[in-house]
XYZ file of C-alpha atoms in Angstrom:
642
model
C -18.373 22.201 -32.735
C -15.115 22.659 -31.904
C -12.590 25.025 -32.981
C -11.691 26.205 -36.518
C -9.184 24.583 -39.326
C -7.544 28.317 -39.823
C -4.635 26.482 -41.092
C -5.320 24.213 -43.171
C -6.842 24.944 -46.539
C -10.427 23.587 -48.641
C -13.196 22.897 -47.819
C -13.411 22.204 -43.828
C -15.462 21.114 -40.776
C -13.647 21.263 -37.058
C -13.640 18.020 -35.333
C -14.296 16.429 -32.613
C -17.774 16.333 -35.726
C -17.755 13.163 -37.240
C -20.273 10.117 -37.828
C -21.287 8.667 -34.282
C -21.072 11.848 -32.354
C -23.578 13.273 -29.754
C -25.498 16.352 -29.663
C -26.645 18.022 -26.166
C -30.217 18.328 -26.469
C -32.388 21.107 -26.012
C -29.390 22.344 -26.550
C -27.533 25.073 -30.029
C -25.476 22.668 -32.529
C -22.671 24.813 -33.870
C -20.884 23.599 -36.007
C -17.729 26.066 -37.864
C -15.321 25.501 -40.126
C -12.703 26.828 -43.492
C -13.704 27.435 -46.646
C -13.231 30.051 -49.171
C -12.926 33.426 -48.671
C -16.999 34.980 -49.523
C -18.599 31.309 -49.881
C -22.126 30.865 -48.203
C -21.608 27.816 -46.326
C -25.061 25.915 -45.866
C -25.469 23.759 -42.173
C -29.438 21.584 -42.282
C -30.000 18.903 -39.299
C -33.139 17.656 -38.848
C -34.478 19.634 -40.655
C -33.686 22.892 -38.878
C -31.098 24.769 -41.199
C -28.535 27.767 -40.706
C -26.215 29.753 -43.324
C -23.379 31.313 -42.831
C -20.530 33.609 -44.936
C -16.894 32.797 -44.924
C -15.453 35.365 -43.455
C -12.153 37.279 -44.975
C -9.850 34.417 -43.591
C -11.817 31.852 -44.759
C -13.891 31.142 -41.285
C -17.458 30.088 -40.564
C -19.501 29.345 -38.402
C -23.115 28.252 -37.694
C -25.321 27.239 -35.317
C -28.836 25.161 -35.325
C -31.207 23.820 -32.139
C -30.704 20.956 -31.480
C -33.926 19.772 -30.376
C -35.046 16.897 -27.739
C -33.356 13.824 -26.949
C -33.265 11.190 -30.602
C -31.532 9.639 -32.855
C -29.889 8.310 -35.601
C -29.878 11.643 -37.623
C -27.576 13.522 -40.801
C -25.997 16.212 -40.931
C -25.116 18.225 -43.707
C -23.245 20.356 -44.307
C -22.360 22.185 -47.778
C -19.519 24.687 -49.550
C -18.298 24.367 -52.389
C -17.828 20.779 -51.094
C -20.638 18.466 -49.507
C -20.082 16.617 -46.138
C -22.466 14.069 -44.209
C -22.099 13.237 -40.612
C -24.142 10.230 -40.274
C -25.577 8.316 -37.074
C -25.257 11.730 -34.715
C -26.938 11.090 -31.347
C -28.965 13.988 -29.523
C -28.603 13.526 -25.379
C -26.557 14.491 -22.970
C -22.912 14.951 -23.238
C -20.661 15.313 -20.940
C -17.018 17.321 -20.284
C -14.177 14.602 -18.618
C -11.177 16.318 -17.478
C -8.340 15.564 -14.662
C -5.108 14.477 -13.891
C -5.083 10.470 -14.389
C -7.488 8.668 -12.195
C -10.358 10.876 -14.859
C -7.685 9.068 -17.361
C -7.466 5.771 -16.231
C -9.200 3.443 -19.273
C -11.145 0.392 -18.682
C -8.976 -1.661 -19.210
C -6.515 -0.655 -16.450
C -9.237 -1.797 -14.109
C -8.884 -5.190 -12.950
C -12.636 -5.131 -11.155
C -14.341 -4.336 -14.627
C -13.496 -7.501 -16.922
C -16.868 -8.167 -16.740
C -18.720 -4.459 -17.519
C -15.234 -3.894 -20.848
C -16.711 -7.392 -21.911
C -20.147 -6.619 -21.557
C -19.853 -2.841 -23.057
C -22.402 -3.533 -25.908
C -24.314 -0.661 -26.009
C -25.132 1.906 -28.851
C -26.882 4.689 -26.523
C -23.642 5.691 -25.983
C -20.283 6.860 -27.907
C -17.196 8.626 -26.485
C -14.580 11.085 -28.281
C -11.122 11.243 -26.120
C -8.690 14.729 -27.193
C -5.549 14.196 -27.513
C -2.962 15.386 -25.437
C -1.744 18.137 -26.320
C 0.068 20.877 -24.293
C 0.561 24.401 -26.136
C 1.828 27.589 -25.413
C -0.604 29.209 -27.389
C -5.103 28.093 -27.760
C -5.290 25.763 -30.631
C -8.220 25.715 -33.160
C -7.681 22.359 -33.947
C -7.798 19.248 -32.561
C -8.232 15.766 -34.215
C -10.065 13.539 -32.647
C -12.951 11.275 -33.634
C -15.996 9.836 -32.204
C -16.418 6.237 -30.732
C -19.677 3.867 -30.549
C -19.226 2.108 -26.961
C -17.896 -1.979 -27.397
C -16.357 -4.417 -25.845
C -13.687 -3.872 -28.531
C -13.372 -0.315 -27.327
C -14.666 0.920 -23.893
C -10.963 -0.768 -22.869
C -9.961 2.610 -23.905
C -12.873 5.383 -22.460
C -11.876 6.471 -19.486
C -13.177 3.871 -16.563
C -14.528 6.781 -14.410
C -16.872 8.630 -17.676
C -18.031 4.757 -18.006
C -19.614 4.514 -15.160
C -20.591 7.749 -14.832
C -22.162 7.415 -18.643
C -23.770 4.135 -18.282
C -25.807 5.653 -15.097
C -27.179 8.433 -16.041
C -28.382 6.113 -19.840
C -29.434 3.639 -18.173
C -31.960 5.810 -15.624
C -32.603 8.816 -18.434
C -33.065 6.307 -21.212
C -31.257 8.993 -23.635
C -27.762 9.060 -25.952
C -25.097 9.730 -23.677
C -21.344 11.206 -24.855
C -18.925 11.937 -23.101
C -15.392 14.306 -24.578
C -12.689 12.735 -22.679
C -9.861 15.597 -22.053
C -7.690 14.136 -19.195
C -3.607 13.863 -18.667
C -2.246 12.475 -16.216
C 0.176 14.285 -12.988
C -1.660 17.511 -14.952
C -1.761 20.294 -11.704
C -4.667 22.491 -12.476
C -3.125 25.805 -13.443
C -2.103 24.023 -16.454
C -5.592 23.801 -17.253
C -6.356 27.198 -16.623
C -8.013 29.574 -19.568
C -5.114 32.080 -20.830
C -7.602 34.343 -22.419
C -10.158 34.488 -19.198
C -8.608 37.722 -16.824
C -7.310 36.353 -13.940
C -10.174 34.893 -11.006
C -7.972 35.580 -8.494
C -5.282 36.324 -6.649
C -3.094 32.902 -6.254
C -4.397 32.726 -10.647
C -2.969 36.227 -11.053
C 0.417 34.982 -9.174
C 0.397 32.197 -11.622
C 0.380 34.374 -14.400
C 2.761 36.929 -14.258
C 5.050 33.705 -12.916
C 4.564 32.048 -16.758
C 4.947 35.296 -17.644
C 8.722 36.263 -16.096
C 9.730 32.467 -17.283
C 7.922 32.297 -20.602
C 10.781 31.225 -23.040
C 13.003 29.823 -20.379
C 11.261 26.319 -19.951
C 13.619 24.454 -21.931
C 15.878 26.028 -20.329
C 14.951 25.626 -17.204
C 14.308 22.447 -17.156
C 17.537 20.844 -18.789
C 18.640 22.883 -16.483
C 17.058 21.300 -13.454
C 17.133 17.765 -15.492
C 20.957 17.707 -14.629
C 20.206 19.073 -11.151
C 19.078 15.934 -10.339
C 20.735 13.450 -11.866
C 23.742 14.785 -10.529
C 22.329 14.387 -7.383
C 21.778 11.148 -8.007
C 24.549 10.253 -9.413
C 26.454 11.624 -6.064
C 24.574 9.178 -3.887
C 24.378 6.135 -6.314
C 27.225 2.714 -6.080
C 29.910 3.158 -7.669
C 31.470 -0.238 -7.388
C 30.119 -2.770 -9.909
C 30.130 -5.146 -7.467
C 27.288 -3.041 -5.842
C 25.113 -3.295 -9.408
C 23.050 -5.643 -9.556
C 24.311 -6.918 -13.301
C 28.294 -6.787 -11.396
C 26.321 -9.411 -8.701
C 24.794 -11.435 -12.242
C 20.792 -10.400 -11.678
C 20.351 -10.659 -14.807
C 21.663 -14.519 -15.518
C 19.221 -17.006 -16.443
C 20.944 -19.323 -13.944
C 20.910 -17.013 -11.413
C 19.356 -18.668 -7.881
C 16.685 -15.988 -6.703
C 14.423 -18.474 -5.020
C 15.606 -16.648 -1.303
C 14.182 -13.033 -2.811
C 10.454 -11.865 -2.321
C 7.792 -11.857 -4.588
C 5.293 -8.703 -5.622
C 2.603 -9.172 -8.309
C 3.028 -6.670 -11.645
C 1.767 -4.344 -12.754
C 2.654 -2.501 -9.559
C 4.352 0.263 -7.870
C 6.344 -0.410 -5.200
C 5.400 2.196 -3.410
C 2.744 0.889 -2.323
C 4.400 -1.367 0.670
C 5.144 0.269 3.743
C 8.762 -1.002 3.765
C 9.555 0.353 -0.033
C 8.715 3.497 0.803
C 11.649 4.964 -1.230
C 12.944 5.857 -4.817
C 16.274 4.506 -6.507
C 16.448 0.747 -8.318
C 14.539 -2.243 -8.151
C 15.331 -5.245 -10.102
C 12.288 -7.853 -10.959
C 12.927 -11.568 -12.334
C 10.420 -13.884 -13.768
C 10.987 -18.318 -15.016
C 8.514 -18.077 -17.826
C 6.742 -21.336 -19.634
C 8.210 -21.006 -23.706
C 5.069 -23.310 -25.616
C 6.873 -25.157 -28.333
C 4.805 -23.231 -31.297
C 7.143 -19.932 -29.822
C 10.292 -21.735 -29.381
C 12.789 -20.587 -31.964
C 10.584 -17.566 -33.239
C 11.378 -13.947 -33.385
C 8.762 -12.418 -30.348
C 7.470 -8.687 -28.909
C 8.216 -8.494 -25.008
C 5.536 -6.027 -23.995
C 5.975 -4.830 -20.052
C 3.141 -1.519 -20.383
C 4.688 1.419 -19.033
C 7.753 1.287 -16.890
C 8.485 4.307 -14.143
C 10.747 6.091 -14.708
C 13.846 3.846 -16.900
C 14.148 0.315 -17.705
C 16.868 -2.254 -18.931
C 15.614 -5.644 -19.394
C 17.064 -8.421 -19.930
C 16.132 -11.908 -21.224
C 18.548 -15.075 -20.326
C 21.259 -12.446 -19.146
C 20.982 -10.627 -22.977
C 19.626 -7.202 -22.623
C 16.687 -6.303 -25.095
C 15.979 -2.732 -24.831
C 15.524 0.327 -22.058
C 15.136 3.405 -21.895
C 16.183 6.435 -20.095
C 16.265 10.094 -19.147
C 17.147 10.641 -23.153
C 12.913 9.464 -23.816
C 10.829 12.448 -23.568
C 7.902 11.388 -20.319
C 9.957 7.732 -20.408
C 7.758 6.689 -17.120
C 4.786 7.273 -19.726
C 6.018 4.941 -22.573
C 4.821 1.309 -23.146
C 8.174 -1.193 -23.225
C 7.796 -3.373 -25.855
C 11.497 -5.028 -26.708
C 12.322 -6.782 -29.686
C 13.301 -10.973 -28.532
C 16.045 -12.552 -31.516
C 14.578 -16.516 -31.646
C 18.052 -17.397 -31.464
C 17.031 -16.805 -27.029
C 14.447 -18.699 -27.236
C 15.314 -22.100 -27.720
C 14.636 -23.055 -24.577
C 11.522 -24.575 -23.068
C 11.694 -21.950 -20.201
C 12.866 -18.733 -20.223
C 14.271 -15.659 -17.235
C 13.208 -12.117 -17.569
C 15.118 -9.759 -15.641
C 14.304 -5.878 -15.528
C 16.290 -3.105 -14.311
C 13.572 -0.362 -13.248
C 15.393 3.014 -12.192
C 12.875 5.274 -9.903
C 13.555 9.133 -9.520
C 10.749 10.554 -8.756
C 6.838 9.615 -7.411
C 6.168 5.640 -7.584
C 7.951 3.144 -8.915
C 6.922 0.129 -10.945
C 4.982 -1.025 -14.086
C 2.333 1.546 -14.015
C 0.009 0.345 -17.594
C -2.849 -2.705 -17.103
C -2.212 -5.755 -16.875
C -3.001 -7.305 -20.364
C 0.007 -4.903 -21.082
C 2.557 -7.319 -20.142
C 2.872 -10.211 -21.991
C 5.222 -11.952 -25.073
C 3.746 -12.129 -28.204
C 4.862 -14.082 -31.268
C 6.003 -11.777 -33.482
C 4.525 -14.648 -36.698
C 1.651 -15.255 -35.236
C -0.176 -12.723 -32.870
C -2.109 -15.803 -31.205
C 0.944 -17.142 -29.417
C 1.022 -15.409 -26.050
C 2.629 -16.216 -23.420
C 1.542 -13.591 -20.097
C 3.616 -12.271 -18.047
C 1.878 -10.535 -15.496
C 1.111 -12.001 -11.503
C 4.308 -12.857 -8.996
C 7.960 -11.561 -9.944
C 10.575 -11.371 -7.703
C 12.207 -8.568 -6.617
C 15.278 -7.582 -5.266
C 16.502 -3.577 -3.459
C 20.013 -2.471 -6.279
C 20.520 0.625 -4.039
C 17.480 3.378 -2.181
C 17.769 6.736 -2.709
C 18.227 8.463 -0.092
C 15.156 11.469 0.757
C 15.574 13.944 -2.077
C 15.920 17.860 0.114
C 12.715 19.751 -0.692
C 14.392 21.842 -3.307
C 15.559 19.416 -5.784
C 11.929 18.855 -8.209
C 10.751 22.269 -6.890
C 11.501 25.029 -9.867
C 9.251 27.291 -9.365
C 6.146 27.618 -6.937
C 3.363 26.548 -9.428
C 5.771 23.363 -11.207
C 5.036 20.513 -8.709
C 7.428 17.782 -10.549
C 9.493 19.619 -13.368
C 8.849 21.835 -16.350
C 7.769 19.706 -19.626
C 4.789 21.038 -21.257
C 1.570 19.801 -19.660
C 3.043 21.225 -16.586
C 2.720 24.733 -17.391
C 0.263 27.245 -16.763
C -2.424 27.491 -19.435
C -0.834 24.672 -22.448
C -3.651 21.679 -21.510
C -5.965 24.407 -21.723
C -4.736 25.490 -24.919
C -4.279 22.472 -26.998
C -6.909 20.366 -25.371
C -9.708 22.689 -23.712
C -9.993 25.568 -26.187
C -11.115 23.579 -29.028
C -14.118 22.506 -27.711
C -15.468 26.020 -26.434
C -18.487 25.919 -29.042
C -19.361 22.712 -27.714
C -22.904 22.821 -25.688
C -22.484 20.164 -22.518
C -24.888 19.509 -19.914
C -22.007 19.900 -17.655
C -18.249 18.623 -16.871
C -17.051 15.628 -14.413
C -13.066 16.095 -13.270
C -11.188 14.438 -11.403
C -8.294 15.957 -10.261
C -6.210 17.575 -7.174
C -3.025 15.001 -6.729
C -0.530 17.234 -8.797
C -1.578 19.513 -6.772
C 0.104 18.265 -2.668
C 3.314 20.523 -1.920
C 1.027 23.648 -2.258
C -2.180 22.238 -1.232
C -2.979 25.935 0.495
C -3.997 27.794 -3.231
C -6.245 25.287 -4.262
C -8.992 26.350 -3.156
C -8.273 29.697 -5.054
C -6.894 28.124 -7.932
C -9.546 25.811 -8.361
C -12.786 27.903 -7.651
C -11.059 29.781 -10.433
C -10.463 27.577 -13.392
C -14.284 26.741 -12.505
C -15.209 30.148 -13.016
C -13.048 30.164 -15.741
C -14.237 27.516 -18.051
C -17.247 28.662 -17.281
C -17.106 32.289 -19.287
C -15.655 29.642 -21.768
C -18.461 28.293 -22.159
C -20.913 30.887 -22.006
C -22.466 28.650 -19.603
C -22.792 31.286 -16.518
C -23.722 28.496 -13.890
C -22.388 24.887 -16.457
C -22.156 22.304 -13.886
C -19.336 21.001 -12.262
C -19.192 18.071 -10.268
C -15.696 16.858 -9.526
C -13.906 14.270 -6.836
C -12.894 14.821 -3.724
C -9.467 13.004 -3.020
C -9.385 9.137 -1.805
C -7.652 7.740 0.932
C -4.648 6.994 0.217
C -1.438 6.350 2.726
C 1.239 8.621 0.457
C -1.592 10.764 0.330
C 0.915 13.640 2.617
C -1.469 17.035 2.531
C -4.298 15.764 1.128
C -6.476 16.084 3.242
C -5.768 19.959 3.340
C -6.417 19.297 -0.395
C -9.950 17.745 -0.193
C -10.641 20.826 2.593
C -10.148 23.089 -0.218
C -12.229 22.012 -2.549
C -15.180 21.479 -0.053
C -14.748 24.759 -0.513
C -15.486 25.058 -4.158
C -19.220 24.356 -3.054
C -19.512 27.076 -2.341
C -19.892 28.029 -6.402
C -23.662 27.425 -7.631
C -24.218 24.477 -10.115
C -21.187 22.926 -8.194
C -21.307 18.921 -6.607
C -18.726 16.518 -4.566
C -18.425 13.135 -4.747
C -16.696 11.848 -1.325
C -14.903 8.801 -2.186
C -13.124 8.821 1.516
C -14.300 5.290 1.552
C -13.048 3.224 -1.545
C -9.490 4.261 -2.077
C -6.606 1.773 -1.993
C -4.474 3.310 0.805
C -1.587 1.218 -1.428
C -2.121 3.048 -4.719
C -2.771 5.984 -5.867
C -4.604 5.327 -8.995
C -7.289 3.068 -6.994
C -8.880 0.215 -9.623
C -12.675 -0.101 -8.418
C -13.644 3.163 -10.246
C -17.472 2.444 -10.560
C -18.311 3.238 -7.866
C -16.589 6.869 -8.407
C -18.429 7.472 -12.416
C -21.989 6.242 -10.710
C -21.378 9.137 -7.332
C -21.391 11.567 -10.045
C -23.918 10.783 -11.972
C -25.858 10.024 -9.266
C -25.306 13.679 -7.862
C -25.974 14.699 -11.576
C -29.561 12.782 -11.155
C -30.656 14.135 -7.957
C -29.545 18.283 -8.570
C -30.235 18.692 -12.503
C -32.272 15.910 -13.927
C -34.788 16.396 -10.766
C -34.339 12.386 -9.814
C -35.173 10.586 -6.471
C -31.976 9.342 -6.278
C -29.669 8.737 -3.363
C -27.195 11.040 -4.111
C -25.928 13.619 -1.088
C -23.363 13.047 1.643
C -23.558 12.735 5.485
C -22.097 17.537 6.092
C -22.679 18.682 9.341
C -25.638 21.507 9.663
C -24.842 22.051 13.139
C -22.810 21.467 16.544
C -23.143 22.470 19.880
C -21.409 22.741 23.271
C -22.982 20.445 26.106
C -20.437 20.873 28.655
C -17.110 19.340 28.149
C -19.049 17.560 24.731
C -19.373 19.074 21.720
C -22.890 17.192 19.727
C -23.170 18.077 15.742
C -25.425 17.027 13.414
C -25.976 15.740 9.936
C -27.693 16.929 6.920
C -28.780 14.053 4.060
C -28.156 10.789 6.512
C -31.850 8.401 4.938
C -32.501 6.934 8.118
C -30.099 7.538 10.385
C -26.045 7.446 10.650
C -24.995 4.088 10.565
C -21.102 2.601 10.450
C -19.805 -0.047 8.018
C -18.094 -2.160 10.879
C -21.083 -1.638 13.730
C -18.302 -0.535 15.911
C -18.212 4.029 17.726
C -17.934 5.797 14.752
C -13.825 6.541 13.827
C -11.535 9.385 12.472
C -13.029 12.484 14.899
C -10.298 14.428 16.378
C -11.795 17.089 19.412
C -9.410 20.957 20.068
C -9.737 23.201 22.963
C -9.315 26.773 23.125
C -5.108 26.321 22.410
C -6.481 24.325 18.782
C -4.578 21.100 19.745
C -6.440 18.693 18.046
C -7.302 15.265 20.246
C -8.554 11.990 19.397
C -12.225 12.046 20.005
C -14.479 9.303 21.292
C -18.579 9.292 19.225
C -20.718 8.322 20.488
C -23.670 7.777 17.605
C -27.858 8.914 17.757
C -29.866 9.001 14.841
C -29.066 11.733 12.747
C -26.237 12.933 15.401
C -22.778 12.360 17.140
C -21.858 13.533 20.379
C -17.453 14.272 20.544
C -15.005 13.886 24.041
C -12.439 13.344 24.844
C -10.214 13.214 28.501
C -7.832 15.759 27.127
C -10.149 18.301 25.890
C -11.827 20.596 28.537
C -13.984 22.941 26.239
C -14.045 21.840 23.044
C -13.897 24.756 20.572
C -13.672 22.507 16.885
C -13.719 19.309 15.233
C -11.970 18.008 12.271
C -13.406 14.344 10.289
C -10.898 12.052 8.635
C -8.532 14.653 8.745
C -5.889 12.535 7.246
C -4.271 11.457 4.506
C -6.174 7.496 4.913
C -7.980 8.100 7.718
C -10.033 4.516 7.619
C -12.952 6.243 8.173
C -16.306 4.250 8.788
C -19.639 6.710 9.094
C -22.397 6.061 6.341
C -26.166 7.334 6.116
C -28.507 4.498 5.424
C -27.740 4.438 1.822
C -23.962 3.121 1.970
C -23.138 6.581 1.065
C -19.072 8.311 3.453
C -18.781 10.946 6.326
C -17.535 14.287 4.330
C -14.439 15.147 5.248
C -15.139 18.337 7.681
C -13.564 20.960 10.186
C -15.836 23.277 12.036
C -15.217 25.974 14.261
C -17.495 27.158 17.130
């Protein structure tokens, strides 16, 4: 498991081999490492053993059968030194990868608070791969397996947690999750550079990457200068028009006529707040007697993008564009006790969001005031804050942030082709996995036309890397979100990946949050992925498949479509007629369709379409669907033509 630490002297076992690990049952257990050249290394596990001799670089690799599910066992590795890895389980091991909706931790999901508190599950373990974006493939990672307990579960990917818990409950075997996810990353950042291009789209991506390799830092600085100049041009110059000049940081400012907003959260989730720019947030906090006059730590979680934070009118901290990826950094500012002499203090935070979403991005538990000398003295800060807009930036020109077609936001390392694969996936290439669960696609919005070929190429290349031509690859179709732009095209591109063998897609068009790109309820997502695995990999009789059109017929001026996977028949969640269907005629122009449902079929018609030639369903960012099968699973968004 893992890669080989070629740069480390002496005896070395490559991670993620550690106590509490889970290895894939009925598959090779591969252990790699480094020792002195010519040294014989023995690996023993469950009564089986293998021997290797370290080569001229000191590298060695041993592969022995893992055997059936069970444990705990001990893994012995003996070379010039001897190591014993304890509490090893054998069961099902999954790789969980993608961007922020896969990275999103259980602690960041308020609906899952009880699940986290009850997560004392010895048979489930997880390991989180550190986020590293590297220009060349790495042979090392620094990661340790962790038990699933109420104290650790909050740091586990929520989707991965619910996926693992469901598998563990049904299969009654240990389950291990290797989490390698990074928010805001495009699919091309996860492409292996060690695999030949799978198609023309990937070939073009690599050609562009090679052309600009070595100039990324220079281009990033130029792009940042360009963006900064544009922002300064459109920001007010008169201090009287700024919040500080208006007294918004002051403790005695009267903010009673300001509207309120629950935090944490992003302001773009509100229809009248669809802009980038500057927003101020204020809150009065009652201070307990135990906290008064004592130095404290103000924690706000990540603030997207930049902030200036005040306590009773005194600036106590802030991050600006000089901090790399400031939007992802949890804010933690020291507040002198001299500012906490009264029973009530006023907090004011000026937030500048220059791209995407702006606001407070962390879990509620990370917003608090903590006494420095006594960590049990805490004032929670999540909840309603008053807010006021200081300045709205105009919509940026289309080319302001786009430096190259394959870079969605900027030129940061984790956006560059291959960089996330090099640092986070390549070291795992000797690990035996049951399969991959994947949740990504949001960051390829704006270039959705290339996603079908890109995504299929990624799946095929990972299978080559892991030496498993039909490694199961289960992925999440993007959910409903009002700010999703061309997400409907991404969804269609994701559907095309089902043309590959051993793939399955979890439809989530019904469980997103229209106002939040990070839906808080990750349980249905993880469980739908697990049910697909149970049905299609383990042969369990669970209801996992989503309604999908299998044929259509034209009768006069109507189109009748028939579905597979309906159970006892199609239904709607609200008892009304199915919504989000459109018809088109020979002119290719779509019109809203009337839908009449019966059994496993729906008849579509429209007064605007005399001769239907095709239909599309749920073909918008937030389509407001209501069509399900008898098991409660939503119909798959799709487009079909006669």
